[in-house]
PDB file of C-alpha atoms in Angstrom:
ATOM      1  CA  UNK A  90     -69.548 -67.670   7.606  1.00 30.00           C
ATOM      2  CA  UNK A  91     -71.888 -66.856  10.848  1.00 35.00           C
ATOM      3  CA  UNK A  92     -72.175 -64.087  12.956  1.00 41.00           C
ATOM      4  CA  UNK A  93     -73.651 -65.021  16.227  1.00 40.00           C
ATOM      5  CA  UNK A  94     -76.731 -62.439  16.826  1.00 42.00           C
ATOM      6  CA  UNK A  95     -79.667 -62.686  18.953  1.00 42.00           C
ATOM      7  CA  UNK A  96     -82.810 -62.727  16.913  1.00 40.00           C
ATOM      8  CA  UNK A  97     -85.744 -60.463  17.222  1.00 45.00           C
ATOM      9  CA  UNK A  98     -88.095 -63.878  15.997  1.00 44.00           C
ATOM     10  CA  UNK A  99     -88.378 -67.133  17.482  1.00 38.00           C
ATOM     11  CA  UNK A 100     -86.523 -68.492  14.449  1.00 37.00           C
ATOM     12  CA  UNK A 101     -82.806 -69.011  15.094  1.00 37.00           C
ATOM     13  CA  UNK A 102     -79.870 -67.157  16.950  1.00 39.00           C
ATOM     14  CA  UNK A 103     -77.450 -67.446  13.848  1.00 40.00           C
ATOM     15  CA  UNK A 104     -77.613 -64.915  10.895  1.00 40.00           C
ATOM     16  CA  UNK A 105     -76.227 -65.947   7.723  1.00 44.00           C
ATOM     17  CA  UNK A 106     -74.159 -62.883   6.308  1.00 46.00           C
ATOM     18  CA  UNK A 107     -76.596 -63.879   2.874  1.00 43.00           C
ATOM     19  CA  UNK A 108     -79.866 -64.639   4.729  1.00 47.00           C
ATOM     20  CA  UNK A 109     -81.927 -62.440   6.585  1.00 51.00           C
ATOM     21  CA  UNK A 110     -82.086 -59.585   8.373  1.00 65.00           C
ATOM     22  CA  UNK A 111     -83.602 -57.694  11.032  1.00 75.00           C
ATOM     23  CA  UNK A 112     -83.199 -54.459  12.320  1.00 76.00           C
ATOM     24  CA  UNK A 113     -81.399 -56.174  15.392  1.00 76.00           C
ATOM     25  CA  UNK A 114     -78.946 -57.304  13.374  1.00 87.00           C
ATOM     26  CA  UNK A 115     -77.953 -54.914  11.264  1.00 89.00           C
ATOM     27  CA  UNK A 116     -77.147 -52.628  14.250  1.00 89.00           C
ATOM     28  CA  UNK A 117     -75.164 -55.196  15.601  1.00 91.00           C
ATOM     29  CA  UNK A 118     -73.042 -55.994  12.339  1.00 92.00           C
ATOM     30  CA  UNK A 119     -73.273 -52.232  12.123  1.00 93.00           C
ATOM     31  CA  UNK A 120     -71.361 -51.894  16.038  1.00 94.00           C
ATOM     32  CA  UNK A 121     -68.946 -55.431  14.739  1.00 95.00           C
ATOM     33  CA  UNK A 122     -67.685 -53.345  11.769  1.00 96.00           C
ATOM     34  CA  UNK A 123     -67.274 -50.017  13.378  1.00 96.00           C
ATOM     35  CA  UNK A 124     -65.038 -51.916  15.782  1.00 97.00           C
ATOM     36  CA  UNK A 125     -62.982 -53.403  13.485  1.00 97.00           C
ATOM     37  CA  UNK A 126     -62.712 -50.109  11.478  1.00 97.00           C
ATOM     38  CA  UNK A 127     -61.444 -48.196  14.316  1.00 97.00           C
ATOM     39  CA  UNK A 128     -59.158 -51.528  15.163  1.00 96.00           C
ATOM     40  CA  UNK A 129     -57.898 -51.412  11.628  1.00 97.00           C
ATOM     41  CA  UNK A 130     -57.290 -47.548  11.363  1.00 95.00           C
ATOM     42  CA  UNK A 131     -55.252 -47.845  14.406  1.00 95.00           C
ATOM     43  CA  UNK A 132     -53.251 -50.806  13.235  1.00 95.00           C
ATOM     44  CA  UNK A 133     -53.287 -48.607   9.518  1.00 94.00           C
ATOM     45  CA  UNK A 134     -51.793 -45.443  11.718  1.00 92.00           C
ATOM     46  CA  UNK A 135     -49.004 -47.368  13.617  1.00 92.00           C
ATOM     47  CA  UNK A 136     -48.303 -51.202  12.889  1.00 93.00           C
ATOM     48  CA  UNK A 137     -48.813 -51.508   9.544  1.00 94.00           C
ATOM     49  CA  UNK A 138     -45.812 -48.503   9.203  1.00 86.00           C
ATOM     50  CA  UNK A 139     -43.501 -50.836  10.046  1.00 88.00           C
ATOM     51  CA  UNK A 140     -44.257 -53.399   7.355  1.00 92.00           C
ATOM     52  CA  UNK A 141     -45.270 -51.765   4.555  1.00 93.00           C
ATOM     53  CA  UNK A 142     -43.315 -48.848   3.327  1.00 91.00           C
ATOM     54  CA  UNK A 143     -45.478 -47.538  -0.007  1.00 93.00           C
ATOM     55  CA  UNK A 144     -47.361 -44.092   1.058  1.00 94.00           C
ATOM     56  CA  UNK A 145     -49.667 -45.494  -1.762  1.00 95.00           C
ATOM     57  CA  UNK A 146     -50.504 -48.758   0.036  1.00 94.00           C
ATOM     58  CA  UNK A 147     -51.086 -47.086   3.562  1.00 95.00           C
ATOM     59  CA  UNK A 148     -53.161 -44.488   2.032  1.00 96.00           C
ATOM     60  CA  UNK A 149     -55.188 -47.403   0.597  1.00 96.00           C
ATOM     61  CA  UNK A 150     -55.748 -49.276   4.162  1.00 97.00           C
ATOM     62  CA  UNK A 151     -56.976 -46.035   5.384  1.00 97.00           C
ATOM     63  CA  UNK A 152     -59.367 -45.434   2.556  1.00 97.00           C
ATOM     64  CA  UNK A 153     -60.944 -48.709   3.315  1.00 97.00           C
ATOM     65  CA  UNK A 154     -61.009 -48.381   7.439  1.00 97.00           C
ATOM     66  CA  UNK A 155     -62.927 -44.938   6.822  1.00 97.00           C
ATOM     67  CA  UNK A 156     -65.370 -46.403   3.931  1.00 97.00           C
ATOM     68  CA  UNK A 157     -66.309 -49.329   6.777  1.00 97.00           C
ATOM     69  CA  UNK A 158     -66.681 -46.939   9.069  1.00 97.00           C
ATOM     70  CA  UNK A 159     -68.790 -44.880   7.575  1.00 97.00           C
ATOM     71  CA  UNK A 160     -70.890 -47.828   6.311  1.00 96.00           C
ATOM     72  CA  UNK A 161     -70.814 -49.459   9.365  1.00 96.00           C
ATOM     73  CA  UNK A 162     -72.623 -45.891  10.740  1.00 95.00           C
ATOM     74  CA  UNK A 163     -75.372 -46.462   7.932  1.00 93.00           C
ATOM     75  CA  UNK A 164     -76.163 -50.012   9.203  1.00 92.00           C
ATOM     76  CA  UNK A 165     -76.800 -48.997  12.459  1.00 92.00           C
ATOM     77  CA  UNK A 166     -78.927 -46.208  11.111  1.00 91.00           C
ATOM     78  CA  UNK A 167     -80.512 -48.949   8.782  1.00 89.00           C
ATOM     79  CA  UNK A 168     -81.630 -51.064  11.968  1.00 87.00           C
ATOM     80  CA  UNK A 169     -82.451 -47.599  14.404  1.00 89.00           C
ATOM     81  CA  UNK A 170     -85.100 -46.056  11.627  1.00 85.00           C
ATOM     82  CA  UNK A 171     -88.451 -47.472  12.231  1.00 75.00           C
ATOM     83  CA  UNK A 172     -90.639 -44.772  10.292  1.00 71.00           C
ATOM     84  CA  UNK A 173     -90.004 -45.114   7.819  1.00 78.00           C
ATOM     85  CA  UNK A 174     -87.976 -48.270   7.730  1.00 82.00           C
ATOM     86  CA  UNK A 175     -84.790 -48.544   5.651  1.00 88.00           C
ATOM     87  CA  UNK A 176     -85.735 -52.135   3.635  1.00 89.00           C
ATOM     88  CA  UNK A 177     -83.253 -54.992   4.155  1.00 90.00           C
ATOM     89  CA  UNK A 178     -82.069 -54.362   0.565  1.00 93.00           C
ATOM     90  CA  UNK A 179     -80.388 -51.053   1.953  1.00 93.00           C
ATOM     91  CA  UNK A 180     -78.558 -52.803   4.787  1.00 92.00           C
ATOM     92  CA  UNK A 181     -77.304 -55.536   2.699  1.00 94.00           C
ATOM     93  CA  UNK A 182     -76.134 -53.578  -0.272  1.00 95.00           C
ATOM     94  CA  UNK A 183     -74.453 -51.437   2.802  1.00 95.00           C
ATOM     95  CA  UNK A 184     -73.411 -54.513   4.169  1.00 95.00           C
ATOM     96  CA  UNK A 185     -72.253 -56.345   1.389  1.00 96.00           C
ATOM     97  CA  UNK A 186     -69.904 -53.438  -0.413  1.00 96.00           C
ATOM     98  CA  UNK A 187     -68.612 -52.433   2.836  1.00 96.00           C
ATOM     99  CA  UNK A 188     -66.898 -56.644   2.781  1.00 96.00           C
ATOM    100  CA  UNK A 189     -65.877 -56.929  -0.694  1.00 96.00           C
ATOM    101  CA  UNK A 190     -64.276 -53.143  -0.877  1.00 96.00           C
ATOM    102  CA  UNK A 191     -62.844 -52.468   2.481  1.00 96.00           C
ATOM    103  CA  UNK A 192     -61.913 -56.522   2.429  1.00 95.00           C
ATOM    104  CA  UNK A 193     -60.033 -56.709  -0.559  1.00 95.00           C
ATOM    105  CA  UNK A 194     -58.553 -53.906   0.012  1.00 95.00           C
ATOM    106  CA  UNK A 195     -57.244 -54.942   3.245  1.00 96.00           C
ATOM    107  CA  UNK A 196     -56.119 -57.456   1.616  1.00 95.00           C
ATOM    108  CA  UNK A 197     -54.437 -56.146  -1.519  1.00 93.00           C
ATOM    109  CA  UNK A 198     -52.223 -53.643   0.982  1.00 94.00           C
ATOM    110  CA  UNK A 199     -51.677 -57.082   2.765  1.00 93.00           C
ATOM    111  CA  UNK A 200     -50.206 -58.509  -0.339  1.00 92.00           C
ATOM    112  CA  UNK A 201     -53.023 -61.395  -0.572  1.00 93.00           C
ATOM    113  CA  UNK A 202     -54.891 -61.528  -3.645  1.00 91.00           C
ATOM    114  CA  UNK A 203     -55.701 -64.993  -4.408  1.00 82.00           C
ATOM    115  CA  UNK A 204     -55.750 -66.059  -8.070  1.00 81.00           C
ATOM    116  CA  UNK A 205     -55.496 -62.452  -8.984  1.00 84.00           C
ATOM    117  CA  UNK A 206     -59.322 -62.314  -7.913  1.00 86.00           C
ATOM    118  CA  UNK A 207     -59.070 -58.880  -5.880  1.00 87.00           C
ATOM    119  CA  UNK A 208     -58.808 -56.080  -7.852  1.00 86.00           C
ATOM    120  CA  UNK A 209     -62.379 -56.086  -9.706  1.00 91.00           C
ATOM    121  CA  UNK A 210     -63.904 -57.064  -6.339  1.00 94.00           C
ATOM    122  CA  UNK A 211     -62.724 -53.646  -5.170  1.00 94.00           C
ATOM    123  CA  UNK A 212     -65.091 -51.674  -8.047  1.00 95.00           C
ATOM    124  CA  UNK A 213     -67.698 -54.318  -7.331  1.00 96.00           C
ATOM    125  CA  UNK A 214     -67.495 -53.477  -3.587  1.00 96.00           C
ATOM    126  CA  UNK A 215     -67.879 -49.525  -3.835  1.00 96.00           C
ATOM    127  CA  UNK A 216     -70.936 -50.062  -6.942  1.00 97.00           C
ATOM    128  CA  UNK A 217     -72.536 -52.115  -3.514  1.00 97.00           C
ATOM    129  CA  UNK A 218     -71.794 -49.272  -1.489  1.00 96.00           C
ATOM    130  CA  UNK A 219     -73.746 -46.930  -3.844  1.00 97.00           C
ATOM    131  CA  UNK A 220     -76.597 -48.687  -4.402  1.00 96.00           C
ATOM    132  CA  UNK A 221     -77.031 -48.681  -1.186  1.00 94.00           C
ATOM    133  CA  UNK A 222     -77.256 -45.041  -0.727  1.00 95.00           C
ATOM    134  CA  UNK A 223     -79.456 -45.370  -3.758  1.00 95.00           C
ATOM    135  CA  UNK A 224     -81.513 -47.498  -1.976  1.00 93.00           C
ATOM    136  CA  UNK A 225     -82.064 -45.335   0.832  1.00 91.00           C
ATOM    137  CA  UNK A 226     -83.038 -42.260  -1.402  1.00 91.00           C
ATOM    138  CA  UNK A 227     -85.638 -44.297  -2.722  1.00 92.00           C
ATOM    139  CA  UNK A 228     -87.171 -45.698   0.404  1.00 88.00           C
ATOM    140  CA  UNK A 229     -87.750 -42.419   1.346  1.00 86.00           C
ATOM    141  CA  UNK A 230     -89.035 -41.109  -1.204  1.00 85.00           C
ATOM    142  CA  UNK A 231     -91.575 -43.198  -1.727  1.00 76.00           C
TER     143      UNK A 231
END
């Protein structure tokens, strides 16, 4: 899975969603998943009424838009500090809960949940999520 990006070093114009990071490119995955989230939400709010009838399900899908968006906010933020600097742990645990709990929850409304593998990605997703507000208190207090 690559995200095209423009790189900040003379290294390569391709960031692996598990390599590294650099400020650059967490603001741009940052402005890539606010987009989505506000492209989900919308679909959430009006197309996704006509398919899925369970208040439970669409209450779900926008859970998960507003968690990405929110967490798409802090990796922009993550990339914009410079003093102090955010380290890439932040942004990825950010990065990385934002996928697995938004995703498989977009999923699950979806009714696709390969091999039954979803529904303790979800947890897994949100524990991301925290740590990386964890990881944010801590390189700051430092």
């Amino acid at each position: 899975f690559l995200i095209l990006a423009r790189s900040t070093s003379n290294s390569c114009s391709f960031c692996v969603v598990m390599g590294l990071f650099s400020p650059f490119n967490f603001v741009f995955l940052g402005a890539i998943g606010g987009f989505l989230a506000v492209g989900f939400g919308a679909f959430g709010a009006h197309g996704l009424k006509k398919h899925i009838a369970d208040p439970a399900k669409l209450k779900g899908w926008e859970t998960a838009a507003h968690y990405q968006m929110l967490h798409s906010c802090m990796l922009c933020v993550c990339g914009a500090l410079t003093s102090p600097r955010p380290s890439d742990l932040t942004g990825k645990l950010f990065l990385y809960g934002m996928i697995l709990f938004s995703g498989s929850i977009y999923l699950l409304t979806l009714g696709i949940n390969p091999m039954k593998l979803l529904g303790p990605v979800t947890p897994i997703g949100g524990l991301l999520m925290m740590g990386g507000w964890a990881s944010l208190a801590y390189d700051f207090y430092k």
